Amino acid sequence: MRIGIFFGGPSREREISFAGGRTVYDNLNKAIFEPVPIFVDSRRNFVLLDWQYIYKGTIRDFYPPLSFIPDTPEKFQIYLESLAELSSDEYDQLIAQVGKKLLPHELPQYIDFAFLALHGVFGEDGQIQGLLETLAIPYSGSGILPSAIGMNKGFQKRVQLRSGMHVPKFISVSRSMWEQIPATDLLEQAKSILGDKLVVKPANQGSSIGVSIVSVELGAFIRAMDKAFFQMRLESWEWLTKSREEKVAFVRNLTDIREGLGLPLKIGNAIVYQPTELLQYIEQHFTNHKEDLLLQAFDNENEVLLEEFLEGKEFSCIVIRTENGKAVALPPTEIVKGKEVFDYRSKYLAGLSRKITPIQLPDEDIQAIRRDCEELFHYFGFHVYARIDGFVKQDSTIYLNDPNTTSGMLPSSFFFHQAAEIGLNPSQFLTYIIRVSLQERLYGSQYQPQVDNLLKQLDTRLENLRQQGSNKQRVAIIMGGYSSERHISVESGRNVFEKLASSDKYEPFPVFLTGNDQHFDLYQIPINVLLKDNADDIKEKVLNAKRHPLLDAIRQECATITDKYANKDIVFKPIPLTFKQLAEKADAVFIALHGRPGEDGALQQKLEAVGLPYNGSGVESSSITINKYDTNQLLKSYGFTVAHQTLYHKSDYQEDMCGLIDRILGDYSFPFIAKPVDDGCSSAVKKIKSREELEAFLALLFRDMDDLNPFAAEVLKLKPKEEFSKKEMVLVENFIDQQNAKYFLEITGGMLTHWTDHGPEYEVFEPSETLAGAEVLSLEEKFLAGEGQNITPARFGKDAIEYQHIASRVKADLKKVATILKVEGYCRIDAFVRVSHNMDVETIIIEVNSLPGMTPATVIFHQAAINGYKPYDFIDKILAYSFKRNQVGQS
């Protein structure tokens, strides 16, 4: 069955939609479905997307294509709407670079069913549902009317209120009211009705975009209202006190569609489409004038809700419709936040919030939440599934706050997270959603014979699969650990698991590693534990495993679903494993750990002892590449340019803190880089620009307690819950800059090794150019969907000849690095590239990652795609190499 996956779209949530569409594309059962990627751009064009673009980190990495983006010193990336001056022919040429434009009436030629991973406008508001009804294409989720209801929070609240449901007190403010009524009057009205703490939110946005929680202070209230209406007041002092670097960063953040205003912007009578144009406009205005600027997004909001702030537990609950038409609420999840707003970053970056399933309440209260959610599902006439958010106050009163007809579809989203509690992995749950959606369309459509035929075909295939035996290769995927990179490790492990679980070759099972440097503890974990939000949640479930009677009851309630769609040997309890037992259960191991342990050779040594093949480099190579200082000093001895580096020890800091700081400042001038010597993933890597920052950095890195010193964290401008390692050594190195080079880029280059009679043969991918939003590439820019800006291939030259000259030199250098370090399987090398005016090329190595991150958004998948490898193919090649190496080693 050809499943058209619709993702992207015109809304501010398009990046999460894009990442969710990729999740669906990868997790569809390949024995039943053929995924067809239908990218919807911000002008609502349908694009049959060439598959390699699915694995870009963000939409801006490929669309619009590089040839359509103005070359500016700031290297801003843009969305399609910034190209206002293009003709329709030029738009067609643009689309042709990434795929094939499909007119609506052509869709039935390419797909049998539409899986909607779209969010917001033209996704969950009934518009695309109406179009698909017209085209007689069955689709997932709710129909036209419930979708339209589910889109508008203000309308939902008014209907819920009239039906007698508990709803937070609220006031609706239209844009015209905000423009005409003094803010002081609105604030006084809000205080009298809602109290001294307010939630300010747009009525038609998801992912907590534009949401603020404010106390009743006028300035904060005005800023929150402007944010919700997607406008900003910029004062001259605020702009003129910024450095050039800060102004560029300000414009970059301002034009971000998730946390800023986006583009185009209306400023007075002018319309600004490009970030560079905006930078110049603001600069020119404040050079000549002092009056404030009002910046207004074209993609704005017409209604803002002011709500009372509810004290209590926040939850989210997925409700599904069973094949017999009954609504069943899955176990509701409690959201434990690091701050008051469950914002975009908190929702989608592992480790910033906790999802506790089921919510920590007495069983009768949990059941009351489920009953209320099921009742609301029926009341609004939702189809197939919905996500319903709410609060429970201390007196057990339940407030259902935000019913949604769709859900985020990242691997750890509520959608998959709660389905795992009844035993369904993502691939199985997607099959279930498609099956029930077909049934829903059959009951409510005018084109029943076509849908009935698809339904019968699907049931036949499901029955055939159930009757087939399995002779797949068993792969244990080890993830977790105890380093600052443990959350990213879980993201990588989950992604590898899901790629292999939807194949017809491998049978993966997840294994969580915990312990310490002296002793590793291994646990086989069930799917519901695998899809916990982060490594700490998984560890807690592993070490404190206990049955929850209510979960058992809900699983029994869903038994007809799991009997049909889940694995026969489904388990719900972690199983401790020795390495010998691991070797009995697995044919191979995929190590998804990062840093120590994992990349240091210690785990590899134990796996070799029990004869298990594993991915990546061997013990000797891993023990070198884990250490940035040892790696670079070895490369320096072979003639490579590396940053000047020095190691400083915690013991020296403890004996004479001021003396050590003076010594560092005597050896290095500002700015310089300070970082752990044996961590990757940008964890605790900082550009140091002052003595105060150095003091703060050393205080955090050399601390004895787990908690961070809040003053030091503020000095370094750490984000909430940002990981910062505790270490015995700090590595300080010169800050690498452009100097007099013609071109200067930060790049990351991946490669894959193949087995030959002469040892590893390196297939070096086209390097990517990495664009840091701040001074150092952050954790989320590397791994969070929609955050990082990577351009693949890197912009090495102005034309093909320049590119080829520079790229071939860089790739040759990266290959030489891998050869010197005896890297095997695959790796990622981070470097700076300087190209002089006479076209000499200098590759300056930063670090070598022997087990690169394998999250869905990581850049190595973009590079592998250029060479024709889908992520599954890439992982398959890595495993094939490990089997061959192990076979040769034993013979």
Short mmCIF file of C-alpha atoms in Angstrom, two decimals, residues 439-686:
data_model
loop_
_atom_site.label_atom_id
_atom_site.label_comp_id
_atom_site.label_asym_id
_atom_site.label_seq_id
_atom_site.Cartn_x
_atom_site.Cartn_y
_atom_site.Cartn_z
CA GLN A 439 -12.07 1.93 8.92
CA GLU A 440 -13.06 5.49 9.93
CA ARG A 441 -13.04 6.69 6.31
CA LEU A 442 -15.03 3.64 5.26
CA TYR A 443 -17.85 4.54 7.66
CA GLY A 444 -17.88 8.22 6.80
CA SER A 445 -17.09 8.41 3.09
CA GLN A 446 -18.84 8.24 -0.26
CA TYR A 447 -16.08 6.18 -1.91
CA GLN A 448 -16.47 3.00 0.12
CA PRO A 449 -15.49 0.30 -2.42
CA GLN A 450 -11.96 1.68 -2.81
CA VAL A 451 -11.43 2.00 0.94
CA ASP A 452 -13.01 -1.38 1.64
CA ASN A 453 -10.56 -2.96 -0.80
CA LEU A 454 -7.56 -1.33 0.90
CA LEU A 455 -8.82 -2.46 4.29
CA LYS A 456 -9.17 -6.07 3.14
CA GLN A 457 -5.67 -6.03 1.57
CA LEU A 458 -4.17 -4.72 4.80
CA ASP A 459 -5.91 -7.32 6.96
CA THR A 460 -4.69 -10.09 4.65
CA ARG A 461 -1.08 -8.89 4.89
CA LEU A 462 -1.26 -8.57 8.68
CA GLU A 463 -2.58 -12.11 8.97
CA ASN A 464 0.18 -13.46 6.69
CA LEU A 465 2.86 -11.73 8.77
CA ARG A 466 1.48 -13.18 11.99
CA GLN A 467 1.71 -16.70 10.57
CA GLN A 468 5.30 -16.32 9.35
CA GLY A 469 8.21 -17.37 11.54
CA SER A 470 11.31 -15.22 12.12
CA ASN A 471 14.91 -16.00 11.23
CA LYS A 472 16.19 -12.45 11.61
CA GLN A 473 19.59 -11.50 13.02
CA ARG A 474 19.33 -10.46 16.66
CA VAL A 475 21.02 -7.14 17.43
CA ALA A 476 21.38 -5.76 20.95
CA ILE A 477 21.47 -1.97 20.90
CA ILE A 478 23.38 -0.67 23.93
CA MET A 479 22.54 2.88 25.00
CA GLY A 480 22.49 5.14 28.04
CA GLY A 481 25.62 5.20 30.16
CA TYR A 482 26.47 7.75 32.82
CA SER A 483 28.20 10.58 30.96
CA SER A 484 26.85 14.03 30.13
CA GLU A 485 25.99 12.56 26.73
CA ARG A 486 23.68 9.85 28.08
CA HIS A 487 20.47 11.51 26.86
CA ILE A 488 21.83 11.84 23.31
CA SER A 489 22.94 8.20 23.53
CA VAL A 490 19.34 7.18 24.22
CA GLU A 491 18.16 9.25 21.23
CA SER A 492 20.76 7.50 19.05
CA GLY A 493 19.87 4.05 20.36
CA ARG A 494 16.17 4.60 19.87
CA ASN A 495 16.73 5.73 16.31
CA VAL A 496 18.87 2.70 15.44
CA PHE A 497 16.31 0.40 17.11
CA GLU A 498 13.46 1.87 15.07
CA LYS A 499 15.36 1.67 11.78
CA LEU A 500 16.10 -2.01 12.36
CA ALA A 501 12.67 -2.86 13.83
CA SER A 502 10.88 -1.88 10.61
CA SER A 503 13.22 -4.02 8.45
CA ASP A 504 12.83 -7.62 7.37
CA LYS A 505 16.45 -8.54 8.21
CA TYR A 506 17.07 -7.65 11.85
CA GLU A 507 15.34 -8.25 15.17
CA PRO A 508 16.69 -5.56 17.51
CA PHE A 509 16.28 -5.41 21.27
CA PRO A 510 17.26 -2.46 23.46
CA VAL A 511 19.84 -2.78 26.24
CA PHE A 512 20.45 -0.03 28.78
CA LEU A 513 23.90 0.37 30.34
CA THR A 514 24.46 1.95 33.74
CA GLY A 515 27.04 1.64 36.48
CA ASN A 516 30.47 3.29 36.64
CA ASP A 517 33.99 3.04 35.22
CA GLN A 518 34.73 -0.01 37.38
CA HIS A 519 31.57 -2.02 36.64
CA PHE A 520 28.95 -2.01 33.86
CA ASP A 521 25.37 -3.12 34.50
CA LEU A 522 23.31 -4.23 31.50
CA TYR A 523 19.52 -4.50 31.31
CA GLN A 524 17.33 -5.58 28.43
CA ILE A 525 14.50 -3.04 28.52
CA PRO A 526 10.94 -3.31 27.16
CA ILE A 527 9.61 -0.90 24.58
CA ASN A 528 7.70 1.20 27.12
CA VAL A 529 10.94 1.85 29.03
CA LEU A 530 12.91 2.49 25.82
CA LEU A 531 10.54 5.33 24.94
CA LYS A 532 10.85 7.12 28.26
CA ASP A 533 11.87 10.72 27.80
CA ASN A 534 15.56 10.52 28.68
CA ALA A 535 18.32 8.37 30.14
CA ASP A 536 17.63 9.35 33.73
CA ASP A 537 13.98 8.32 33.42
CA ILE A 538 15.04 4.99 31.93
CA LYS A 539 17.58 4.41 34.70
CA GLU A 540 14.95 5.12 37.34
CA LYS A 541 12.57 2.59 35.76
CA VAL A 542 15.36 0.01 35.44
CA LEU A 543 16.60 0.27 39.01
CA ASN A 544 13.17 0.63 40.59
CA ALA A 545 11.12 -1.66 38.39
CA LYS A 546 7.71 -2.35 39.86
CA ARG A 547 4.35 -3.26 38.45
CA HIS A 548 1.63 -0.67 38.32
CA PRO A 549 -1.75 -2.42 38.73
CA LEU A 550 -3.55 0.25 36.70
CA LEU A 551 -1.16 -0.18 33.78
CA ASP A 552 -1.91 -3.90 33.85
CA ALA A 553 -5.64 -3.07 33.70
CA ILE A 554 -5.21 -0.68 30.76
CA ARG A 555 -3.10 -3.25 28.91
CA GLN A 556 -5.85 -5.80 29.44
CA GLU A 557 -8.37 -3.26 28.15
CA CYS A 558 -6.24 -2.94 24.99
CA ALA A 559 -5.53 -6.66 24.63
CA THR A 560 -7.42 -6.97 21.34
CA ILE A 561 -5.06 -4.35 19.89
CA THR A 562 -1.81 -5.83 21.19
CA ASP A 563 -2.85 -9.39 20.26
CA LYS A 564 -3.16 -8.24 16.65
CA TYR A 565 -0.31 -5.74 16.30
CA ALA A 566 2.36 -6.34 19.01
CA ASN A 567 5.17 -8.92 19.22
CA LYS A 568 4.18 -12.28 20.65
CA ASP A 569 7.00 -12.30 23.23
CA ILE A 570 6.22 -8.84 24.58
CA VAL A 571 7.63 -8.08 28.05
CA PHE A 572 7.13 -5.12 30.38
CA LYS A 573 9.91 -5.66 32.92
CA PRO A 574 13.67 -4.89 32.59
CA ILE A 575 15.85 -8.03 32.54
CA PRO A 576 19.42 -7.86 33.97
CA LEU A 577 22.06 -9.39 31.72
CA THR A 578 25.65 -10.50 32.10
CA PHE A 579 27.91 -10.18 29.08
CA LYS A 580 27.78 -13.97 28.70
CA GLN A 581 23.95 -13.87 28.67
CA LEU A 582 24.08 -11.01 26.18
CA ALA A 583 26.17 -13.18 23.85
CA GLU A 584 23.57 -15.96 24.14
CA LYS A 585 20.70 -13.62 23.20
CA ALA A 586 22.38 -11.52 20.47
CA ASP A 587 24.18 -12.18 17.21
CA ALA A 588 25.76 -8.71 17.31
CA VAL A 589 25.84 -5.47 19.30
CA PHE A 590 25.29 -1.93 18.11
CA ILE A 591 26.95 0.46 20.59
CA ALA A 592 24.96 3.69 20.72
CA LEU A 593 26.93 5.14 23.64
CA HIS A 594 28.84 8.42 23.43
CA GLY A 595 31.91 9.49 25.38
CA ARG A 596 32.88 7.28 28.30
CA PRO A 597 31.99 4.43 28.33
CA GLY A 598 31.47 3.48 24.72
CA GLU A 599 34.02 5.42 22.73
CA ASP A 600 36.98 4.62 25.00
CA GLY A 601 37.47 0.91 24.23
CA ALA A 602 36.36 -0.39 27.64
CA LEU A 603 33.05 -1.84 26.47
CA GLN A 604 34.63 -3.13 23.26
CA GLN A 605 37.09 -5.14 25.33
CA LYS A 606 34.26 -6.89 27.18
CA LEU A 607 32.36 -7.64 23.97
CA GLU A 608 35.46 -9.15 22.37
CA ALA A 609 35.88 -11.36 25.43
CA VAL A 610 32.50 -13.03 24.72
CA GLY A 611 32.96 -13.07 20.92
CA LEU A 612 30.27 -10.55 20.03
CA PRO A 613 30.66 -8.45 16.86
CA TYR A 614 30.19 -4.72 17.45
CA ASN A 615 30.08 -1.53 15.43
CA GLY A 616 32.83 1.08 15.25
CA SER A 617 36.52 1.09 16.06
CA GLY A 618 38.47 -1.42 18.08
CA VAL A 619 39.96 -1.10 21.54
CA GLU A 620 43.28 0.51 20.57
CA SER A 621 41.85 3.15 18.26
CA SER A 622 38.99 4.00 20.62
CA SER A 623 41.34 4.53 23.55
CA ILE A 624 43.16 7.22 21.55
CA THR A 625 40.25 9.07 19.89
CA ILE A 626 38.35 9.45 23.18
CA ASN A 627 41.10 11.84 24.29
CA LYS A 628 41.14 15.09 22.29
CA TYR A 629 44.64 15.99 23.47
CA ASP A 630 46.21 12.62 22.64
CA THR A 631 44.42 12.56 19.30
CA ASN A 632 45.62 15.98 18.22
CA GLN A 633 49.16 15.50 19.47
CA LEU A 634 49.42 12.29 17.45
CA LEU A 635 48.06 14.04 14.36
CA LYS A 636 50.46 16.94 14.95
CA SER A 637 53.37 14.49 14.83
CA TYR A 638 52.19 13.52 11.33
CA GLY A 639 52.22 17.14 10.16
CA PHE A 640 48.59 18.13 10.73
CA THR A 641 47.71 21.62 11.89
CA VAL A 642 45.97 21.52 15.26
CA ALA A 643 45.12 24.18 17.81
CA HIS A 644 47.78 24.88 20.45
CA GLN A 645 46.56 22.89 23.46
CA THR A 646 47.41 22.52 27.16
CA LEU A 647 46.00 20.24 29.84
CA TYR A 648 45.47 21.61 33.35
CA HIS A 649 44.62 19.42 36.35
CA LYS A 650 42.00 19.67 39.06
CA SER A 651 44.61 19.00 41.73
CA ASP A 652 46.46 22.18 40.69
CA TYR A 653 43.17 24.08 40.89
CA GLN A 654 42.49 22.76 44.38
CA GLU A 655 45.99 23.63 45.60
CA ASP A 656 46.14 27.15 44.13
CA MET A 657 43.06 28.29 42.22
CA CYS A 658 44.30 31.83 41.53
CA GLY A 659 47.74 30.54 40.57
CA LEU A 660 46.27 28.15 38.01
CA ILE A 661 44.05 30.86 36.54
CA ASP A 662 47.04 33.21 36.27
CA ARG A 663 49.04 30.45 34.59
CA ILE A 664 46.28 29.82 32.00
CA LEU A 665 45.97 33.54 31.30
CA GLY A 666 49.73 33.72 30.90
CA ASP A 667 49.65 30.89 28.36
CA TYR A 668 46.57 32.01 26.40
CA SER A 669 45.03 35.32 25.34
CA PHE A 670 41.29 35.96 25.00
CA PRO A 671 39.28 34.49 23.44
CA PHE A 672 40.21 30.83 23.86
CA ILE A 673 38.34 27.53 24.10
CA ALA A 674 37.98 25.51 27.32
CA LYS A 675 36.49 22.03 27.30
CA PRO A 676 36.68 18.54 28.79
CA VAL A 677 39.40 16.42 27.25
CA ASP A 678 37.25 13.28 26.90
CA ASP A 679 33.67 14.38 26.16
CA GLY A 680 32.09 15.11 22.80
CA CYS A 681 28.79 16.53 21.59
CA SER A 682 29.72 20.12 22.58
CA SER A 683 29.13 19.23 26.22
CA ALA A 684 30.77 21.91 28.42
CA VAL A 685 32.63 23.46 25.48
CA LYS A 686 32.87 27.24 25.96
#
